[in-house]
XYZ file of C-alpha atoms in Angstrom:
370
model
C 0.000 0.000 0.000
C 1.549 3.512 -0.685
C 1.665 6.184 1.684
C 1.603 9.058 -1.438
C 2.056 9.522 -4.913
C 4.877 11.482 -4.783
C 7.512 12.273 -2.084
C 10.226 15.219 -3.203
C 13.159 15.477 -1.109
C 14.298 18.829 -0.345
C 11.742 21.691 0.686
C 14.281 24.838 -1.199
C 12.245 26.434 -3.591
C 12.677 24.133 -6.449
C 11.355 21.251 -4.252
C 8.356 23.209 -3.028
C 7.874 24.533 -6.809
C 7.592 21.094 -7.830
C 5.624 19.735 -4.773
C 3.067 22.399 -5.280
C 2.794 21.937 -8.978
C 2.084 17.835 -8.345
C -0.165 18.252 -5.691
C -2.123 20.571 -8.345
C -1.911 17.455 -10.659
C -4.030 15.653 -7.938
C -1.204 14.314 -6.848
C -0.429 13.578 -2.824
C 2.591 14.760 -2.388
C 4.857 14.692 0.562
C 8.028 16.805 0.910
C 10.717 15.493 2.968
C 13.160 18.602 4.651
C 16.234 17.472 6.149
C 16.643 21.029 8.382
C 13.767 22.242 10.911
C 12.141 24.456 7.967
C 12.626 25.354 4.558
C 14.652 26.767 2.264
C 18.082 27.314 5.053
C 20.765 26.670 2.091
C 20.838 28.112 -1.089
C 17.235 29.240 -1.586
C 17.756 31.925 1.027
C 21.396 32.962 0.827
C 21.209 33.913 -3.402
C 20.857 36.906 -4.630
C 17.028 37.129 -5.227
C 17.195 38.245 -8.588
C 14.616 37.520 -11.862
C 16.918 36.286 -14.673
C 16.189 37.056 -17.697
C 18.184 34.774 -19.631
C 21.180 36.451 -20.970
C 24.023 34.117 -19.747
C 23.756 30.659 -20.614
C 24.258 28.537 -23.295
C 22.072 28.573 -26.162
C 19.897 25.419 -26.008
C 20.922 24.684 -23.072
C 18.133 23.190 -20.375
C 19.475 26.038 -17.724
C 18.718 28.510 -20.883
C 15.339 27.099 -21.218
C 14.259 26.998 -17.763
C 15.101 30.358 -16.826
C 13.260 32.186 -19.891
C 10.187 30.103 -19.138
C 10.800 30.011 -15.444
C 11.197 34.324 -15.686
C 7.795 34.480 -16.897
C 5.682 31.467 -14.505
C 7.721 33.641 -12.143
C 6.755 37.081 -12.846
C 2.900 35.644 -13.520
C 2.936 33.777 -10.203
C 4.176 36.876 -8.157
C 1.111 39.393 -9.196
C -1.349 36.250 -8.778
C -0.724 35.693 -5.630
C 0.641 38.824 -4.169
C 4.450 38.112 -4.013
C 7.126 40.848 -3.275
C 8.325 41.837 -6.594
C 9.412 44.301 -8.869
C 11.109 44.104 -12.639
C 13.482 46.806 -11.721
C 15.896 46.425 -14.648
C 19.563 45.555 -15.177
C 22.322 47.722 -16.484
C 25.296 45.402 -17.676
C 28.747 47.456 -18.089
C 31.507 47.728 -19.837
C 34.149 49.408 -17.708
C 36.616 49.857 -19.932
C 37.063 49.840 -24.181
C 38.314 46.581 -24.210
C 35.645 45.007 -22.210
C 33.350 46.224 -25.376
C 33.721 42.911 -26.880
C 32.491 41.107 -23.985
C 29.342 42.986 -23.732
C 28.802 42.158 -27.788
C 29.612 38.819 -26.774
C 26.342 39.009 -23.813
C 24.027 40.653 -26.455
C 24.532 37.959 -28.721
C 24.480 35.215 -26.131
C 20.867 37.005 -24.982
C 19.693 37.207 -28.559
C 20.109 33.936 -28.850
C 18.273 32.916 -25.972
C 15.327 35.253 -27.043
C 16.283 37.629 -25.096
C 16.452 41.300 -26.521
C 19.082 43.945 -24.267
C 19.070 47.536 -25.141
C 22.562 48.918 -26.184
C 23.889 51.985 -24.035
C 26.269 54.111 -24.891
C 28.592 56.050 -22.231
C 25.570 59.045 -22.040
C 22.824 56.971 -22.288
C 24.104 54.532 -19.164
C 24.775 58.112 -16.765
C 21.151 58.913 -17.633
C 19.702 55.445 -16.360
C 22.815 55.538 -13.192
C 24.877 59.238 -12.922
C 27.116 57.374 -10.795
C 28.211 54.397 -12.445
C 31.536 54.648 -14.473
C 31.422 52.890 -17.857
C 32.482 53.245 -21.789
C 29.122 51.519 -22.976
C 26.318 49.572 -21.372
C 23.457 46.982 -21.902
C 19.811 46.899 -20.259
C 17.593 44.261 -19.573
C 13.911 45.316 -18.565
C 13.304 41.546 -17.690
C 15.697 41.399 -14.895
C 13.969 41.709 -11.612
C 14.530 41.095 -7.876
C 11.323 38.767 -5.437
C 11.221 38.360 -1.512
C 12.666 34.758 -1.761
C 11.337 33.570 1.770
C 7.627 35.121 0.917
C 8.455 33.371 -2.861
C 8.880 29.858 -0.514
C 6.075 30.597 1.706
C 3.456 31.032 -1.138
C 4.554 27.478 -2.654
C 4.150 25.981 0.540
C 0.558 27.095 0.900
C 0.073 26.154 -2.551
C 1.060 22.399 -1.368
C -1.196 22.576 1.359
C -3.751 23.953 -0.479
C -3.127 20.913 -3.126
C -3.551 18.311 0.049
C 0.002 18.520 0.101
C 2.289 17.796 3.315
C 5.263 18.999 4.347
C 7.945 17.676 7.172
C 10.615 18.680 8.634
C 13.344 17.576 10.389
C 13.270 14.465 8.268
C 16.395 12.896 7.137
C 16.133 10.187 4.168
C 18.901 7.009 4.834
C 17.354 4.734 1.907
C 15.466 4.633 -1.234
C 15.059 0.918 -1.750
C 13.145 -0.089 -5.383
C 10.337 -2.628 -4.628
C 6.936 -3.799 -6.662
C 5.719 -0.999 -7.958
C 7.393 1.833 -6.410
C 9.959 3.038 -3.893
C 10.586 2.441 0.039
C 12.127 5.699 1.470
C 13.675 5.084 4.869
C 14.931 7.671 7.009
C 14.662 9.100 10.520
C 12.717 11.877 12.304
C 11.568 13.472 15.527
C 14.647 10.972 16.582
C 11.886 8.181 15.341
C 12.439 5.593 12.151
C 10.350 5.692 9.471
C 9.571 3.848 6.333
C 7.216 5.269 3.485
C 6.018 3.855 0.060
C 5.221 5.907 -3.185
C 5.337 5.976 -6.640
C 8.003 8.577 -7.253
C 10.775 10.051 -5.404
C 11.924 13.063 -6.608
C 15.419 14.386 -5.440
C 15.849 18.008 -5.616
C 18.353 18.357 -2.532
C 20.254 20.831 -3.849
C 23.534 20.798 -2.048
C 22.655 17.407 -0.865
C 21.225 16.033 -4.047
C 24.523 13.350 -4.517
C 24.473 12.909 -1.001
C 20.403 11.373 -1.531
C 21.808 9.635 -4.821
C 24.399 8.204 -3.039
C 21.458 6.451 -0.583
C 19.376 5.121 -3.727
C 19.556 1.279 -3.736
C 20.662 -0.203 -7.565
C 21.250 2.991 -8.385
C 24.098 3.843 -11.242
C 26.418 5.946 -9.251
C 28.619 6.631 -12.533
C 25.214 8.477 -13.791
C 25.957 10.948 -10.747
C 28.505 13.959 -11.718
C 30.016 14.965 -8.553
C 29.683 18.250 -6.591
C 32.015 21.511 -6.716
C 30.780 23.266 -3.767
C 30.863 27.126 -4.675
C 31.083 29.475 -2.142
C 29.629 33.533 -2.699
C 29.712 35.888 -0.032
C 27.985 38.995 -0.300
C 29.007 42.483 1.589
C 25.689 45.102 2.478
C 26.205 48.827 2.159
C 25.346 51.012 5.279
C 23.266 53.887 3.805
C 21.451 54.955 0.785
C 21.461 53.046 -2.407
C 22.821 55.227 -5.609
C 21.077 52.515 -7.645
C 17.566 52.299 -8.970
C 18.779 49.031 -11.106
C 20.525 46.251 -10.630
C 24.824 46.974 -11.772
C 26.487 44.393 -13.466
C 30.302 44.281 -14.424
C 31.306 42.057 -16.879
C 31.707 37.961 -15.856
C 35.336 37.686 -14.278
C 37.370 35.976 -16.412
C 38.678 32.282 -16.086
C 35.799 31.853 -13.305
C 32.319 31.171 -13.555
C 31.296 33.571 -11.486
C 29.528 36.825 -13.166
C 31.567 39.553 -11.688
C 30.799 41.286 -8.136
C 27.361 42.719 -9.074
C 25.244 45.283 -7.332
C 21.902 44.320 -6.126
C 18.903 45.474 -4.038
C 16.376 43.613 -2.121
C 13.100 44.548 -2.083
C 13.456 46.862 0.997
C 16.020 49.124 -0.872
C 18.898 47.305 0.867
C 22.269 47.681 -1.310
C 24.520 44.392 -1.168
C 27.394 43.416 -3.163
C 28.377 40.692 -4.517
C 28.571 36.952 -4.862
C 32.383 35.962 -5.192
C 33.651 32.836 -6.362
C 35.417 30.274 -3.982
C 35.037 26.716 -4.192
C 35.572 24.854 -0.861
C 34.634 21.531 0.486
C 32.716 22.311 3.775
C 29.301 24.212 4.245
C 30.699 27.623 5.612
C 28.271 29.865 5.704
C 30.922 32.560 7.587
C 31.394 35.418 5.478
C 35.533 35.780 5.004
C 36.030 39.870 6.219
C 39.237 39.456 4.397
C 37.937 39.659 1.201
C 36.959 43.547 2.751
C 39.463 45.276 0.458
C 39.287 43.104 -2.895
C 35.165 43.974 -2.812
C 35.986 47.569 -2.853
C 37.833 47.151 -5.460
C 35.696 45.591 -7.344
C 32.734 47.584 -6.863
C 35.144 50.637 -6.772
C 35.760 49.750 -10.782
C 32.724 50.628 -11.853
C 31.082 53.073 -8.984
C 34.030 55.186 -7.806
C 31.833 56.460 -5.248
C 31.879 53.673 -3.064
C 33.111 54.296 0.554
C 34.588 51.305 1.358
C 34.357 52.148 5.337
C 30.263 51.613 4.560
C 30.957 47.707 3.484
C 29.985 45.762 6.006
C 29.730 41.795 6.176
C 26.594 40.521 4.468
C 25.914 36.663 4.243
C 27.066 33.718 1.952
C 25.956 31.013 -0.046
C 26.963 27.924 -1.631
C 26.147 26.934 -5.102
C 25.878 23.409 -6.250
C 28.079 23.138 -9.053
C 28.563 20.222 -11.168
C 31.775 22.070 -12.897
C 35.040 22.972 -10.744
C 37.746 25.473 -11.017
C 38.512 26.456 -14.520
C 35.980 24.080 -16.091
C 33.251 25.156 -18.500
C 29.815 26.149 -16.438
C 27.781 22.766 -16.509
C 24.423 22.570 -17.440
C 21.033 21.283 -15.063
C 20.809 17.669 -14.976
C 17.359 16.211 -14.693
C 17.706 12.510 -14.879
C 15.038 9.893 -15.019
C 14.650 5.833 -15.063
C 16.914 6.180 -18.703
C 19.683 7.753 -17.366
C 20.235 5.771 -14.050
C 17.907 2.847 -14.104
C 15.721 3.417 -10.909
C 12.575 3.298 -12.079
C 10.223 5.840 -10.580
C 13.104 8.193 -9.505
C 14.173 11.508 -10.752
C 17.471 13.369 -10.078
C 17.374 17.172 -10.171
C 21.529 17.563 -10.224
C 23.341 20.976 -10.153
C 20.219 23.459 -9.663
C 22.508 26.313 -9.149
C 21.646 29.997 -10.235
C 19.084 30.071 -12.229
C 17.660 27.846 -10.026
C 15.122 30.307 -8.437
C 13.898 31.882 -11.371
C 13.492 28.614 -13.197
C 11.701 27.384 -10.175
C 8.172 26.577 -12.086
C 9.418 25.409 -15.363
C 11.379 23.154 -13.408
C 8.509 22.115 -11.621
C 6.704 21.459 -15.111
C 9.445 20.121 -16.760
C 9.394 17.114 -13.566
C 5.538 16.427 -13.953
C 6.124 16.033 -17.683
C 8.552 13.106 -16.857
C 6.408 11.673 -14.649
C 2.848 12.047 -16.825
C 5.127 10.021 -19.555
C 6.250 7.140 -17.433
């Protein structure tokens, strides 16, 4: 006898996207959340920022999901009353010879479907007087969303869908059996032992870590994790900004440059850097103090680096390392590692949140075909 359809592991915002979006199948639907409540890794420690689409590779599934995702997104938010607001992006080019890798980004964004509108030097002081640059690109699709009210509204979705959610509940097995899948695990300090149809793993950080508990599964089929570290610094004070300030991607890293963002209170913050590492460190480092100012200080020489103060970090779950091409999201089915019923989401890194819901469709697409 099965205790639910469906059970996702991992209540981020990807899980409860696609727990909500089941349950609204007809689906019962249980999340499993290994901390005491949602979304305490990468879903709240990101930089809460719409995509648009302009960075990744053309036909690529993160490509895909995030232009789809930016518009479920945007749609969801005014439906249900979300914190939002498509405030804009203005992508620079600090110097002449970083001219070629903002014609590079149109491109890129052109061929994602994605239109940018070219800036030149007067035209990018008119949109931000203080920001120094030779040329500039806008996106009017880029926007910023209150990622914990973002979470919250998914998990009344689920309810509202007869979902369930629990916490505290740490898987140990997934064992294949007639018909479905045994998930074993512990909570509350108790055992327990559930049946379903369909497991689906969207862990995040932890997703190999589940994998790695999956009984007959391939674990060749399971690229291994680069932990990426990004700390962000907050700015005492007044934002200059009314948009979000982009410098070009850093080069030889797949990180997109120390970028200036706001949340949806006005708050200024910096960042994310890149540093892989191969513990969950959530401290932000206050040496990197002076290299952030310098940063920032490239493109907004007003900066007072006395007004940087330590923000928060997160860690990304890469699937590419140092120096290594950025890897694309793996969603892997019954084909790809031979457990049948059970789907891998693998390397949901950025743009994981704005690619939330056409995640979420994408995994009840798999499943209506099986």
């Amino acid at each position: 006898m099965m205790d639910c359809d469906v059970i996702v592991v991992g209540a981020g915002v990807v899980g409860l996207a696609v727990a909500q979006h089941l349950a609204a199948q007809g689906r019962q639907v249980m999340v499993l959340e290994q901390e005491d409540w949602p979304g305490q890794h990468a879903s709240s420690r990101n930089s809460e920022v719409i995509h648009a689409g302009i960075y990744y590779a053309p036909g690529s599934l993160k490509a895909r999901m995030c232009r789809e995702g930016r518009d479920l997104l945007y749609a969801w938010c005014a439906e249900r009353g979300v914190p939002h607001r498509a405030i804009g992006k203005l992508l620079v080019a600090v110097e002449p010879a970083e001219i070629a890798a903002l014609d590079a980004l149109a491109a890129n964004a052109r061929a994602n479907g994605v239109e940018l509108q070219r800036l030149d030097v007067n035209q990018v002081h008119a949109l931000e007087p203080e920001v120094r640059a030779v040329a500039g690109l806008f996106s009017p699709l880029t926007g910023i969303v209150d990622s914990h009210a973002l979470m919250q509204s998914f998990e009344a979705a689920l309810q509202q869908g007869g979902g369930s959610l629990i916490c505290g509940a740490r898987v140990s097995l997934i064992e294949p059996e007639q018909g479905g899948l045994r998930v074993c695990g512990e909570s509350a300090g108790e055992s327990y032992e559930l049946r379903c149809r369909w497991v689906i793993n969207c862990a995040g950080l932890f997703a190999q870590q589940v994998a790695a508990q999956v009984a007959g599964l391939d674990q060749a089929a399971v690229p291994p994790l680069f932990p990426c570290k990004g700390s962000y610094f907050a700015y005492s004070g007044a934002s200059p900004f009314s948009h979000l300030v982009y410098p070009m991607p850093e080069v030889n890293t797949s990180g997109l440059g120390v970028h200036a963002t706001l949340d949806m209170g006005g708050q200024l913050r910096f960042g994310p850097d890149v540093r892989y590492q191969d513990d969950f460190d959530y401290q932000v480092d206050v040496s990197q103090h002076q290299r952030f100012a310098d940063a920032i200080g490239r493109y907004w020489p007003g900066c007072d680096p006395d007004r940087l103060v330590p923000g928060y970090a997160g860690i990304r779950a890469k699937l590419s390392g140092p120096g290594q091409p950025a890897a694309d999201f793996i969603i892997q089915g019954a084909a790809e590692h031979g457990v049948a019923g059970l789907v891998n989401l693998l390397g949901i890194e950025s743009p994981g949140l704005t690619s939330s819901l056409a995640l979420a469709r994408e995994v009840a697409m798999r499943l209506d075909s099986d």
